PDB file of C-alpha atoms in Angstrom:
ATOM      1  CA  GLN A   4      95.911  90.367 112.701  1.00  0.00           C
ATOM      2  CA  VAL A   5      96.855  91.883 109.381  1.00  0.00           C
ATOM      3  CA  GLN A   6      96.764  89.988 106.109  1.00  0.00           C
ATOM      4  CA  LEU A   7      98.988  90.990 103.197  1.00  0.00           C
ATOM      5  CA  VAL A   8      98.485  89.897  99.606  1.00  0.00           C
ATOM      6  CA  GLU A   9     101.151  90.676  97.010  1.00  0.00           C
ATOM      7  CA  SER A  10     100.833  90.759  93.246  1.00  0.00           C
ATOM      8  CA  GLY A  11     102.788  91.924  90.224  1.00  0.00           C
ATOM      9  CA  GLY A  12     105.856  89.715  90.114  1.00  0.00           C
ATOM     10  CA  GLY A  13     107.072  87.975  86.988  1.00  0.00           C
ATOM     11  CA  LEU A  14     109.817  87.651  84.405  1.00  0.00           C
ATOM     12  CA  VAL A  15     111.358  90.774  82.920  1.00  0.00           C
ATOM     13  CA  GLN A  16     114.414  91.501  80.810  1.00  0.00           C
ATOM     14  CA  PRO A  17     117.345  93.494  82.201  1.00  0.00           C
ATOM     15  CA  GLY A  18     116.565  97.194  82.055  1.00  0.00           C
ATOM     16  CA  GLY A  19     112.849  96.553  82.252  1.00  0.00           C
ATOM     17  CA  SER A  20     110.264  97.548  84.843  1.00  0.00           C
ATOM     18  CA  LEU A  21     107.764  95.897  87.142  1.00  0.00           C
ATOM     19  CA  ARG A  22     105.316  97.204  89.731  1.00  0.00           C
ATOM     20  CA  LEU A  23     104.512  95.185  92.811  1.00  0.00           C
ATOM     21  CA  SER A  24     101.356  95.751  94.830  1.00  0.00           C
ATOM     22  CA  CYS A  25     100.477  94.700  98.352  1.00  0.00           C
ATOM     23  CA  ALA A  26      96.972  94.984  99.750  1.00  0.00           C
ATOM     24  CA  ALA A  27      96.535  94.947 103.517  1.00  0.00           C
ATOM     25  CA  SER A  28      93.394  93.898 105.382  1.00  0.00           C
ATOM     26  CA  GLY A  29      92.407  93.159 108.953  1.00  0.00           C
ATOM     27  CA  THR A  30      93.359  95.336 111.923  1.00  0.00           C
ATOM     28  CA  ILE A  31      94.894  98.090 109.820  1.00  0.00           C
ATOM     29  CA  ASN A  32      94.999 100.547 112.692  1.00  0.00           C
ATOM     30  CA  SER A  33      97.610  98.348 114.392  1.00  0.00           C
ATOM     31  CA  ILE A  34     100.203  99.220 111.742  1.00  0.00           C
ATOM     32  CA  ASN A  35     101.752 102.490 110.588  1.00  0.00           C
ATOM     33  CA  ALA A  36     104.547 101.237 108.367  1.00  0.00           C
ATOM     34  CA  MET A  37     104.792  98.982 105.352  1.00  0.00           C
ATOM     35  CA  GLY A  38     107.754  97.782 103.411  1.00  0.00           C
ATOM     36  CA  TRP A  39     109.267  95.410 100.914  1.00  0.00           C
ATOM     37  CA  TYR A  40     111.939  92.839 101.591  1.00  0.00           C
ATOM     38  CA  ARG A  41     113.548  90.394  99.206  1.00  0.00           C
ATOM     39  CA  GLN A  42     115.356  87.099  99.466  1.00  0.00           C
ATOM     40  CA  ALA A  43     117.510  85.597  96.752  1.00  0.00           C
ATOM     41  CA  PRO A  44     118.485  81.894  96.779  1.00  0.00           C
ATOM     42  CA  GLY A  45     121.187  81.237  99.344  1.00  0.00           C
ATOM     43  CA  LYS A  46     120.999  84.753 100.746  1.00  0.00           C
ATOM     44  CA  GLN A  47     119.426  86.374 103.761  1.00  0.00           C
ATOM     45  CA  ARG A  48     116.232  88.374 103.510  1.00  0.00           C
ATOM     46  CA  GLU A  49     117.037  92.057 103.110  1.00  0.00           C
ATOM     47  CA  LEU A  50     115.068  95.283 103.342  1.00  0.00           C
ATOM     48  CA  VAL A  51     114.418  96.937  99.985  1.00  0.00           C
ATOM     49  CA  ALA A  52     112.266  99.922 100.958  1.00  0.00           C
ATOM     50  CA  GLY A  53     109.890 101.105 103.634  1.00  0.00           C
ATOM     51  CA  ILE A  54     107.213 103.761 103.992  1.00  0.00           C
ATOM     52  CA  THR A  55     105.309 105.133 106.974  1.00  0.00           C
ATOM     53  CA  SER A  56     101.674 106.210 107.081  1.00  0.00           C
ATOM     54  CA  SER A  57     102.856 109.830 106.903  1.00  0.00           C
ATOM     55  CA  GLY A  58     104.800 109.097 103.733  1.00  0.00           C
ATOM     56  CA  ASN A  59     108.366 108.981 105.002  1.00  0.00           C
ATOM     57  CA  THR A  60     110.420 106.563 102.943  1.00  0.00           C
ATOM     58  CA  ASN A  61     113.722 104.757 103.202  1.00  0.00           C
ATOM     59  CA  TYR A  62     115.582 102.686 100.631  1.00  0.00           C
ATOM     60  CA  ALA A  63     118.405 100.196 100.543  1.00  0.00           C
ATOM     61  CA  HIS A  64     121.460 101.654  98.837  1.00  0.00           C
ATOM     62  CA  PHE A  65     121.299  99.096  96.038  1.00  0.00           C
ATOM     63  CA  VAL A  66     117.880 100.297  94.816  1.00  0.00           C
ATOM     64  CA  LYS A  67     118.138 104.061  95.319  1.00  0.00           C
ATOM     65  CA  GLY A  68     117.284 105.887  92.125  1.00  0.00           C
ATOM     66  CA  ARG A  69     115.730 102.786  90.558  1.00  0.00           C
ATOM     67  CA  PHE A  70     112.903 101.724  92.883  1.00  0.00           C
ATOM     68  CA  THR A  71     110.105 103.851  94.320  1.00  0.00           C
ATOM     69  CA  ILE A  72     107.823 102.862  97.180  1.00  0.00           C
ATOM     70  CA  SER A  73     104.435 104.509  97.550  1.00  0.00           C
ATOM     71  CA  ARG A  74     101.162 103.874  99.311  1.00  0.00           C
ATOM     72  CA  ASP A  75      97.473 104.548  98.908  1.00  0.00           C
ATOM     73  CA  ASN A  76      96.111 104.847 102.435  1.00  0.00           C
ATOM     74  CA  ALA A  77      92.512 104.832 101.210  1.00  0.00           C
ATOM     75  CA  LYS A  78      93.097 101.411  99.625  1.00  0.00           C
ATOM     76  CA  ASN A  79      95.484 100.138 102.329  1.00  0.00           C
ATOM     77  CA  THR A  80      97.862  99.282  99.518  1.00  0.00           C
ATOM     78  CA  VAL A  81     101.597  99.779  99.086  1.00  0.00           C
ATOM     79  CA  TYR A  82     103.403  99.693  95.767  1.00  0.00           C
ATOM     80  CA  LEU A  83     106.965  99.122  94.671  1.00  0.00           C
ATOM     81  CA  GLN A  84     107.803 100.532  91.257  1.00  0.00           C
ATOM     82  CA  MET A  85     110.980  98.865  90.032  1.00  0.00           C
ATOM     83  CA  ASN A  86     112.820 100.378  87.070  1.00  0.00           C
ATOM     84  CA  SER A  87     116.162  99.611  85.422  1.00  0.00           C
ATOM     85  CA  LEU A  88     115.993  96.079  86.764  1.00  0.00           C
ATOM     86  CA  LYS A  89     119.186  94.042  86.942  1.00  0.00           C
ATOM     87  CA  PRO A  90     119.712  90.277  87.094  1.00  0.00           C
ATOM     88  CA  GLU A  91     120.874  90.686  90.695  1.00  0.00           C
ATOM     89  CA  ASP A  92     117.393  91.986  91.570  1.00  0.00           C
ATOM     90  CA  THR A  93     116.083  88.464  91.024  1.00  0.00           C
ATOM     91  CA  ALA A  94     114.501  87.295  94.281  1.00  0.00           C
ATOM     92  CA  VAL A  95     111.276  86.555  96.060  1.00  0.00           C
ATOM     93  CA  TYR A  96     109.858  89.886  97.182  1.00  0.00           C
ATOM     94  CA  TYR A  97     107.879  90.012 100.410  1.00  0.00           C
ATOM     95  CA  CYS A  98     105.493  92.689 101.591  1.00  0.00           C
ATOM     96  CA  SER A  99     105.696  93.505 105.272  1.00  0.00           C
ATOM     97  CA  ALA A 100     103.759  95.609 107.766  1.00  0.00           C
ATOM     98  CA  GLY A 101     104.420  96.802 111.287  1.00  0.00           C
ATOM     99  CA  ARG A 102     104.924  99.834 113.454  1.00  0.00           C
ATOM    100  CA  THR A 103     107.470 102.628 113.510  1.00  0.00           C
ATOM    101  CA  THR A 104     108.256 104.002 116.944  1.00  0.00           C
ATOM    102  CA  GLY A 105     110.739 106.822 116.964  1.00  0.00           C
ATOM    103  CA  ARG A 106     113.465 105.838 114.532  1.00  0.00           C
ATOM    104  CA  SER A 107     112.852 102.104 114.783  1.00  0.00           C
ATOM    105  CA  THR A 108     110.474  99.979 112.712  1.00  0.00           C
ATOM    106  CA  THR A 109     109.386  96.482 113.655  1.00  0.00           C
ATOM    107  CA  TYR A 110     107.760  94.462 110.897  1.00  0.00           C
ATOM    108  CA  THR A 111     105.329  91.907 112.311  1.00  0.00           C
ATOM    109  CA  TYR A 112     103.245  90.782 109.363  1.00  0.00           C
ATOM    110  CA  TRP A 113     104.401  89.231 106.114  1.00  0.00           C
ATOM    111  CA  GLY A 114     102.917  88.366 102.766  1.00  0.00           C
ATOM    112  CA  GLN A 115     103.429  85.079 100.952  1.00  0.00           C
ATOM    113  CA  GLY A 116     106.005  86.518  98.566  1.00  0.00           C
ATOM    114  CA  THR A 117     106.074  87.081  94.830  1.00  0.00           C
ATOM    115  CA  GLN A 118     108.851  85.966  92.488  1.00  0.00           C
ATOM    116  CA  VAL A 119     110.706  88.548  90.430  1.00  0.00           C
ATOM    117  CA  THR A 120     113.080  87.178  87.805  1.00  0.00           C
ATOM    118  CA  VAL A 121     115.296  89.457  85.732  1.00  0.00           C
ATOM    119  CA  SER A 122     116.781  87.575  82.815  1.00  0.00           C
ATOM    120  CA  SER A 123     117.261  87.820  79.086  1.00  0.00           C
TER     121      SER A 123
END
């Protein structure tokens, strides 16, 4: 089992920045990919960004150029730096972990979620 604990959410004005963190513990060697999803009220959960243990990243089109995912393998922690935030980025953000095999990633573990609200 892998446990994920997120932190760093909050209220920010449009155009502002936030950094989310997610610390993983447990059977770390069972995972080689981590990512961030988000879910806004009334909408489906959607992938925001993902990163493999080798550092390969992928982003949803709506965050490219604004968000950056990174990881510290020594700390088993993944980060999501969010810049130029927009009101439509408001959502609960979830950390996820799983395995990438070939070109496919399956996320098995989930954090409890952290609220990000972008409003003036």
